[in-house]
Tab-separated table of C-alpha atoms and ligand atoms in Angstrom:
chain	number	residue	atom	x	y	z
A	1	MET	CA	0.253	0.141	-0.185
A	2	ASN	CA	1.371	3.408	-0.590
A	3	ARG	CA	1.001	5.911	1.634
A	4	ILE	CA	-0.740	9.340	-0.140
A	5	LEU	CA	-1.350	11.929	2.680
A	6	GLU	CA	0.368	11.986	6.235
A	7	VAL	CA	-0.894	15.117	8.245
A	8	ARG	CA	1.054	15.139	11.382
A	9	ASN	CA	0.103	17.514	14.537
A	10	LEU	CA	-1.381	20.163	12.291
A	11	LYS	CA	-3.112	23.207	13.953
A	12	LYS	CA	-4.291	26.728	12.763
A	13	ILE	CA	-4.749	29.703	14.519
A	14	TYR	CA	-6.582	32.348	11.941
A	15	ARG	CA	-5.293	35.223	12.467
A	16	GLY	CA	-7.745	37.707	15.228
A	17	THR	CA	-8.832	34.912	16.746
A	18	ASP	CA	-7.066	33.254	20.203
A	19	GLN	CA	-8.696	29.696	19.337
A	20	PRO	CA	-7.667	27.134	17.241
A	21	ALA	CA	-9.863	26.099	14.297
A	22	ILE	CA	-8.113	22.657	14.422
A	23	GLU	CA	-5.320	21.160	16.976
A	24	ASP	CA	-3.456	18.080	17.309
A	25	VAL	CA	-5.039	16.812	13.843
A	26	THR	CA	-3.034	13.527	13.231
A	27	PHE	CA	-3.776	10.917	10.599
A	28	THR	CA	-2.401	9.299	7.358
A	29	VAL	CA	-4.753	7.386	4.347
A	30	GLU	CA	-3.070	4.918	2.228
A	31	GLU	CA	-3.760	4.746	-1.533
A	32	GLY	CA	-7.439	3.781	-2.691
A	33	GLU	CA	-9.033	4.442	1.254
A	34	THR	CA	-12.305	7.013	1.270
A	35	VAL	CA	-12.461	8.857	4.168
A	36	GLY	CA	-15.118	11.240	4.948
A	37	ILE	CA	-14.993	13.580	7.382
A	38	ILE	CA	-17.974	14.058	9.770
A	39	GLY	CA	-18.696	16.775	12.283
A	40	PRO	CA	-21.006	20.069	13.503
A	41	SER	CA	-20.149	23.364	12.162
A	42	GLY	CA	-17.067	25.121	13.072
A	43	ALA	CA	-15.532	21.476	14.026
A	44	GLY	CA	-12.690	22.744	11.596
A	45	LYS	CA	-13.661	20.713	8.770
A	46	SER	CA	-12.869	22.532	5.828
A	47	THR	CA	-9.723	24.291	7.503
A	48	LEU	CA	-8.346	20.892	7.416
A	49	LEU	CA	-9.149	20.433	3.927
A	50	ARG	CA	-7.651	23.447	3.363
A	51	CYS	CA	-4.745	23.390	5.463
A	52	ILE	CA	-3.682	19.801	3.026
A	53	ASN	CA	-3.014	21.850	-0.192
A	54	ARG	CA	-2.059	25.189	1.214
A	55	LEU	CA	-4.887	26.911	0.596
A	56	VAL	CA	-4.849	27.819	3.965
A	57	ASN	CA	-1.528	28.237	5.864
A	58	PRO	CA	-1.328	26.217	9.049
A	59	THR	CA	0.057	27.788	11.868
A	60	GLY	CA	1.921	24.568	13.225
A	61	GLY	CA	2.417	21.117	12.443
A	62	ARG	CA	3.036	18.949	8.976
A	63	VAL	CA	1.858	17.379	5.821
A	64	PHE	CA	3.768	15.055	3.474
A	65	ILE	CA	1.535	14.326	0.152
A	66	GLU	CA	3.116	10.869	-1.052
A	67	GLY	CA	6.613	11.004	0.812
A	68	GLU	CA	6.633	15.024	0.421
A	69	GLU	CA	6.692	17.690	2.560
A	70	ILE	CA	4.152	20.591	1.313
A	71	THR	CA	3.986	22.348	4.988
A	72	GLY	CA	6.908	25.100	4.725
A	73	ALA	CA	7.052	24.562	0.902
A	74	ARG	CA	8.125	27.059	-1.629
A	75	ALA	CA	5.464	28.588	-4.001
A	76	ALA	CA	6.894	26.211	-7.015
A	77	LYS	CA	7.295	22.972	-5.636
A	78	VAL	CA	3.487	23.901	-3.981
A	79	ARG	CA	2.720	24.125	-7.147
A	80	SER	CA	3.727	20.542	-8.235
A	81	LEU	CA	2.726	18.776	-5.248
A	82	ARG	CA	-1.193	20.126	-5.643
A	83	ARG	CA	-1.216	18.343	-9.316
A	84	ARG	CA	-1.455	15.689	-7.229
A	85	VAL	CA	-4.730	16.640	-5.513
A	86	GLY	CA	-7.906	17.326	-7.177
A	87	MET	CA	-9.544	19.469	-5.156
A	88	VAL	CA	-14.061	19.574	-5.826
A	89	PHE	CA	-16.005	22.058	-3.949
A	90	GLN	CA	-19.697	22.946	-2.527
A	91	HIS	CA	-20.148	25.122	-5.284
A	92	HIS	CA	-17.812	24.164	-8.436
A	93	ASN	CA	-15.944	26.354	-8.613
A	94	LEU	CA	-16.748	26.323	-12.491
A	95	VAL	CA	-17.166	29.166	-15.086
A	96	GLY	CA	-20.433	29.315	-15.809
A	97	ARG	CA	-19.556	31.447	-19.544
A	98	LEU	CA	-17.334	28.636	-20.969
A	99	THR	CA	-18.467	25.174	-21.994
A	100	VAL	CA	-18.549	22.637	-20.059
A	101	MET	CA	-15.121	21.093	-22.092
A	102	GLN	CA	-13.594	24.264	-21.453
A	103	ASN	CA	-13.931	24.223	-17.926
A	104	VAL	CA	-12.960	20.490	-17.794
A	105	MET	CA	-9.385	21.519	-19.772
A	106	HIS	CA	-8.690	23.673	-16.963
A	107	GLY	CA	-7.750	20.994	-14.899
A	108	ARG	CA	-5.068	20.611	-17.456
A	109	LEU	CA	-3.579	24.241	-16.858
A	110	GLY	CA	-0.960	22.858	-14.143
A	111	TYR	CA	1.115	20.666	-16.599
A	112	MET	CA	1.439	23.686	-19.246
A	113	GLY	CA	3.362	26.275	-19.939
A	114	VAL	CA	1.558	29.624	-19.351
A	115	MET	CA	1.368	30.618	-22.970
A	116	ASP	CA	-0.091	27.340	-23.593
A	117	GLY	CA	-2.557	27.424	-20.748
A	118	VAL	CA	-3.482	31.645	-21.884
A	119	LEU	CA	-4.404	30.252	-25.579
A	120	GLY	CA	-5.865	27.115	-24.858
A	121	ARG	CA	-3.287	25.219	-26.781
A	122	TYR	CA	-4.129	21.515	-24.920
A	123	SER	CA	-3.143	18.483	-27.073
A	124	GLU	CA	-5.248	15.903	-28.684
A	125	GLU	CA	-4.813	13.607	-25.968
A	126	ASP	CA	-5.628	15.647	-23.132
A	127	LYS	CA	-9.173	16.505	-25.407
A	128	GLN	CA	-9.541	13.042	-26.194
A	129	ARG	CA	-9.161	11.622	-22.768
A	130	ALA	CA	-11.534	14.792	-21.247
A	131	ALA	CA	-14.237	13.431	-23.634
A	132	ALA	CA	-13.487	9.970	-22.643
A	133	ILE	CA	-14.330	10.870	-18.944
A	134	LEU	CA	-17.379	13.050	-19.385
A	135	ARG	CA	-19.125	10.397	-21.311
A	136	GLN	CA	-18.388	7.673	-18.616
A	137	THR	CA	-19.376	10.391	-16.143
A	138	GLY	CA	-23.303	10.702	-17.901
A	139	LEU	CA	-22.327	13.914	-19.331
A	140	GLY	CA	-21.715	13.382	-23.074
A	141	ASP	CA	-24.237	15.078	-24.521
A	142	PHE	CA	-22.955	18.148	-22.931
A	143	PHE	CA	-19.183	18.892	-24.188
A	144	TYR	CA	-20.249	21.994	-25.559
A	145	HIS	CA	-22.996	23.188	-23.243
A	146	ARG	CA	-22.239	26.307	-21.525
A	147	ALA	CA	-21.557	25.168	-17.743
A	148	GLY	CA	-23.623	27.548	-16.438
A	149	GLU	CA	-26.753	26.435	-18.446
A	150	LEU	CA	-26.052	22.877	-16.175
A	151	SER	CA	-28.291	21.773	-13.224
A	152	GLY	CA	-26.601	21.603	-9.935
A	153	GLY	CA	-25.720	17.966	-10.175
A	154	GLN	CA	-24.513	17.807	-13.214
A	155	ARG	CA	-22.025	21.408	-12.361
A	156	GLN	CA	-20.743	19.596	-9.479
A	157	ARG	CA	-19.564	15.852	-12.125
A	158	VAL	CA	-18.465	18.841	-14.389
A	159	GLY	CA	-16.002	19.735	-11.197
A	160	ILE	CA	-15.226	16.112	-10.408
A	161	VAL	CA	-14.061	15.604	-13.966
A	162	ARG	CA	-11.901	18.224	-14.226
A	163	ALA	CA	-10.501	17.671	-11.177
A	164	LEU	CA	-9.741	14.031	-12.535
A	165	MET	CA	-7.767	15.527	-15.631
A	166	GLN	CA	-5.320	16.308	-13.163
A	167	GLU	CA	-4.807	12.714	-12.688
A	168	PRO	CA	-4.800	13.459	-8.843
A	169	SER	CA	-3.614	10.319	-6.673
A	170	LEU	CA	-5.802	12.333	-3.948
A	171	LEU	CA	-9.340	13.944	-4.061
A	172	LEU	CA	-10.033	16.673	-1.609
A	173	CYS	CA	-13.808	17.313	-1.607
A	174	ASP	CA	-15.315	20.406	0.440
A	175	GLU	CA	-18.957	19.813	0.968
A	176	PRO	CA	-19.662	18.460	-2.664
A	177	ILE	CA	-23.240	17.565	-2.221
A	178	ALA	CA	-24.477	20.286	0.716
A	179	SER	CA	-26.231	21.997	-2.178
A	180	LEU	CA	-27.797	19.413	-3.574
A	181	ASP	CA	-31.087	17.738	-3.901
A	182	PRO	CA	-30.915	13.891	-2.672
A	183	ALA	CA	-31.286	12.281	-6.320
A	184	SER	CA	-28.460	14.422	-7.171
A	185	ALA	CA	-26.063	13.965	-4.573
A	186	GLN	CA	-26.507	10.073	-4.223
A	187	ILE	CA	-25.227	10.466	-8.198
A	188	VAL	CA	-22.176	12.683	-7.513
A	189	MET	CA	-21.076	10.501	-3.869
A	190	GLU	CA	-21.796	6.978	-6.317
A	191	LEU	CA	-19.469	9.237	-8.957
A	192	ILE	CA	-17.111	9.914	-6.122
A	193	ARG	CA	-16.848	6.366	-4.500
A	194	ASP	CA	-16.911	4.527	-8.117
A	195	ILE	CA	-13.510	6.736	-10.037
A	196	CYS	CA	-12.010	6.791	-6.610
A	197	ARG	CA	-12.260	2.523	-6.654
A	198	LYS	CA	-11.452	2.517	-10.412
A	199	ARG	CA	-8.366	4.869	-10.459
A	200	SER	CA	-7.253	3.677	-6.661
A	201	ILE	CA	-7.045	7.202	-5.505
A	202	ALA	CA	-7.354	8.271	-2.171
A	203	CYS	CA	-10.217	10.548	-1.282
A	204	ILE	CA	-11.308	12.809	1.648
A	205	VAL	CA	-14.792	13.925	1.584
A	206	ASN	CA	-15.985	16.603	3.773
A	207	LEU	CA	-19.931	15.735	4.676
A	208	HIS	CA	-22.687	17.577	6.938
A	209	GLN	CA	-24.566	14.276	5.974
A	210	VAL	CA	-24.137	11.557	8.391
A	211	ASP	CA	-25.804	8.804	6.578
A	212	ALA	CA	-23.818	10.036	3.227
A	213	ALA	CA	-20.462	9.322	4.707
A	214	LEU	CA	-21.259	5.758	6.198
A	215	LYS	CA	-22.978	4.649	3.124
A	216	TYR	CA	-20.111	6.076	1.014
A	217	MET	CA	-17.081	6.076	2.315
A	218	ASN	CA	-14.870	3.307	3.846
A	219	ARG	CA	-13.339	5.366	6.749
A	220	ILE	CA	-14.684	8.582	8.813
A	221	ILE	CA	-12.931	10.794	10.616
A	222	GLY	CA	-15.301	12.652	13.492
A	223	MET	CA	-14.185	16.173	14.279
A	224	TYR	CA	-15.257	18.126	17.398
A	225	ASN	CA	-14.483	21.647	18.352
A	226	GLY	CA	-10.995	21.290	15.986
A	227	ARG	CA	-9.891	18.003	17.453
A	228	ILE	CA	-9.985	14.306	15.847
A	229	VAL	CA	-12.381	12.021	18.166
A	230	TYR	CA	-13.285	9.369	16.111
A	231	ASP	CA	-10.693	7.663	13.418
A	232	GLY	CA	-12.304	4.288	12.303
A	233	SER	CA	-14.045	2.171	9.922
A	234	ALA	CA	-17.610	3.217	8.848
A	235	THR	CA	-19.249	-0.017	9.643
A	236	ASP	CA	-17.403	0.433	13.509
A	237	LEU	CA	-19.349	3.912	14.048
A	238	THR	CA	-21.985	3.208	16.864
A	239	GLY	CA	-25.103	5.575	17.685
A	240	PRO	CA	-23.486	6.497	21.098
A	241	MET	CA	-19.600	7.441	18.606
A	242	ILE	CA	-21.687	9.732	16.521
A	243	GLU	CA	-23.857	11.534	19.449
A	244	LYS	CA	-19.893	12.309	20.991
A	245	ILE	CA	-18.513	13.931	17.585
A	246	TYR	CA	-21.760	16.277	17.394
A	247	ASN	CA	-22.307	16.259	20.935
A	248	ARG	CA	-26.146	15.862	21.117
A	249	PRO	CA	-28.676	13.064	21.597
A	250	MET	CA	-29.490	10.760	18.744
A	251	THR	CA	-33.094	11.891	18.789
A	252	GLN	CA	-31.415	15.569	17.491
A	253	LEU	CA	-29.869	14.292	14.613
A	254	MET	CA	-31.959	14.390	11.742
A	255	ILE	CA	-30.073	11.619	9.620
A	256	GLY	CA	-31.825	10.715	6.131
A	257	GLY	CA	-30.341	13.489	3.838
A	258	GLU	CA	-31.089	16.063	6.053
A	259	ARG	CA	-28.050	18.628	7.551
A	260	ILE	CA	-26.749	17.748	10.651
A	261	GLY	CA	-25.032	20.676	12.406
B	1	LIG	P1	-16.388	23.327	9.372
B	1	LIG	O1	-15.999	23.158	8.097
B	1	LIG	O2	-16.784	21.909	10.511
B	1	LIG	O3	-17.027	24.249	9.083
B	1	LIG	P2	-14.735	25.346	9.677
B	1	LIG	O4	-13.042	24.534	9.188
B	1	LIG	O5	-15.012	26.198	8.983
B	1	LIG	O6	-15.278	24.304	10.445
B	1	LIG	O7	-14.000	26.705	10.769
B	1	LIG	C1	-13.391	26.191	12.061
B	1	LIG	C2	-13.580	27.316	12.818
B	1	LIG	O8	-12.480	28.081	12.369
B	1	LIG	C3	-14.389	28.119	13.043
B	1	LIG	O9	-14.961	28.126	14.708
B	1	LIG	C4	-14.905	29.115	12.472
B	1	LIG	O10	-15.326	30.053	12.541
B	1	LIG	C5	-13.285	29.613	12.275
B	1	LIG	N1	-13.020	30.273	10.575
B	1	LIG	C6	-12.991	29.453	9.808
B	1	LIG	N2	-12.721	30.269	8.938
B	1	LIG	C7	-11.538	31.252	9.378
B	1	LIG	C8	-11.549	32.192	8.653
B	1	LIG	N3	-11.089	32.349	7.509
B	1	LIG	N4	-10.904	33.402	9.616
B	1	LIG	C9	-11.292	33.233	10.934
B	1	LIG	N5	-11.711	32.258	12.109
B	1	LIG	C10	-12.466	31.326	10.632
């Protein structure tokens, strides 16, 4: 098994605050593992994800991606390590006026020279690959549609395809289904699970929905107040443990596609 990610004693204190948003966060992720991060609002899930690829600079601790340290690395090294880390956001971060194909090709920019990128000179091979992945994800009829014309679920799928174009070894998904209806959320979670399985991509998904985390991810990390309070298999996660993570009795936790926290 290849170790894809190692997080050691990670800590973040945002400027102007004195409470750490995350503290003492330590875990590793191996190739092909799918990890759901759950916990109430403000637990530090998003901060953790953003510290991993240095969208947020941690205050302390270390992060290694495939054995190479990203914390403390210079800009060029950070850029090269980020190619290995695909990022999927709640609000897709697509350019609405560009076509699906153009958005997806943006996933290749990290591999191209500046001029080729600016002028959109993508290789034929990359275009063919984009077309193939779009077809596999049920978006074969939408190559030349503007991203802004698609439904939320379709846009999220385009966001995932764009991340895949980077050929990542790690996929980080920050609340990928938070603004989707239950049917679209199911399609998106199945897609994330299936592509990670098929391509042996390690994956970390922040989720408000405990049921989605249990159903689609094989490992769960529970966070409370900036710290990890559970790290184990989805099947071992008990009701009392969920209550501890959310610091609330089960009767108050609406599970079944509802938002928690
Ligand atoms: P979650 O994703 O679990 O909802 P976050 O990582 O967004 O949690 O937030 C963790 C804590 O850090 C919260 O107390 C939040 O208010 C704080 N926080 C998040 N982002 C910032 C920021 N940019 N500046 C200051 N505090 C922040």
